[in-house]
């Protein structure tokens, strides 16, 4: 039976996490995981709702040791919890704080008593079967009803091995990982938790959101430092006017990054910035250094195969071929260009465009802090004509000035009607804009300001 170690660090005294100014060693982590595993009830499925990244990682490891499956949905809404009950009636919730989740509950335990010291620490790293189911990870909900996707330990480890090699983490340097994305999201799960376990790195336990908190989290860990973030969080960090501690590598995902933002980030941070391309279904499958080149480079052994009007990913850690939801153009057998999601393609008056392209043009306008186009469903238009609309966060711009700037960038048939100025967009914790959130925002403005914003 093929197995892989739970962690790849060289010794029990190596750092695996930094939490509240203290170092957590590999030995302490394994001790904490075994202690928590003994507290799990009989149910086979655990909803890991821990907000502390270290607690989440201990909960994940405890589930592996106890033969449990972690459920990682995009939200913890009552409706999502109802769906989890249907999928796994025996599910219980692990949390490290107050929770309103309507499930049987296991509280993350307080630190072990003093008597459980170094003599209680494990001497060996557990080996996990490659075919063991680690988690059911769910789609983000931005493309419809969330669906579970099974992840095995072997596939996750092979993915992290390829990813760590691409990032240069397989050498002697032991990186400190600071993440602005939650560990329950596939990107955060891979790049802040699994990358630490399988890349010999140490994770920061916090989940900083505001620029000042991100800077404090970076400063609290030793170099070399890796920041795992999103275009939205990175833009806010660069625009905040704060002094950013030294970084050695930056990762970004969840949405394509404009080349000018990547170039500005590298110039300001004096560190390479790599984007990750992937999906919940496939995990990460490609990277690019956006400040230098737009094509994406596939991870070793992963390949793209066109079939019909879809592109399929297979090979490497992708255990079964997966149809991708994006429009990809192969440059050669190792590189491709990303043209947006298939669901984002719009056809107006016989002309086609993608929402990703339109969003890029809107956000490239000077003074626009954030912006997004939205195409309502036909049913939402009633008896009228379905039209594109757009939202923009642009405090220093009038609607007329913004519209004039946009006319210089896009075909007139794709001009949004209306173009709405808002204080902020309803992004989730990973910086994504779920369709239902945009739909709710559109309906709110339709009810309160149809005439004023009709433009």
C-alpha angles and dihedrals in degrees: 000000000000115000137177128203119256090231132016100207117131098236146009092251095058118110116260099168144008115218128173091339095310131109118237112204128213090250093053091047093053090047091051092048094052091046092052093044089060089057096054116111122232095273113114097215127064128191102213104209097162112140095196105084093217092050089049090052092049089049091051092049092046089053091052092050092046096046093247127142119231117223113211110184122174093243140015097222119146090253092052090049089051089053090050091052090054091049095043116012091185094058119135129186127241113199138163099210145017112324137182093198108133099227137100103283137224115188117216103251127246116253115292119268117266092256089069094073135142092308087067093052117114119254098207137044113243118246115224122206111249092228095052113119108239103178150343104234117195133218113256095249093241090114101039140292112001113255128195122243120196117232122194124203093241094053092047093048093048089049092052093046090055092042094048090050091051091050094046094244095127092080129082097284114103108211128209110223122212115183132193091188125079119256092233092068115085093241093048091042092055102035103038104028111023093036089056093048095045100029099054090245134134123236128217108236095217131089103213118191110168119068094245091051091048090053091049091051092050093048091050095064130063126250142295088064130191121196115203108197148132134252091256094051092043093051090051091049093051093046096047096084093229127137107256116211117237116286129191101196137008127203125196134184145141093080135025112269120228110245092234091056091050091049092048091049094051092047092050099040098036089220134107116261120211127188122212122216120200146102140236089260097050106023115219114338107163144021138197137187094229097193089063107030139009101210117093121232117220120231114253115287093010114116139182121226123187114223120173108319093332135082116225127206121211142150132055111044092348097102097192127020112272127202109228122224094216133088105245130182116203113225091183135327092293104034137055143171123234117224100175137270122317088231088056096061113112128192118202124171090344094307122115130209139152128244088228091061093045091048090051092053092047094049092046091066111105110251096027109119095180136352145166140186121224132195111202121218115262090247090060091060094062109198092340132089118278107243136183116253132186139204124209136185101209112142096180098046132081120222090249093052092047092049091050092051092048092051088062091057109040140041112270092241089066096051107126119247104222112022105196127201110213136174094236142347121246097250119166126229092283094049095255125136108223112212093236090056092053090045091054091048091050092050091049092054091043090057098043106033114015094133097039095050101033092112 
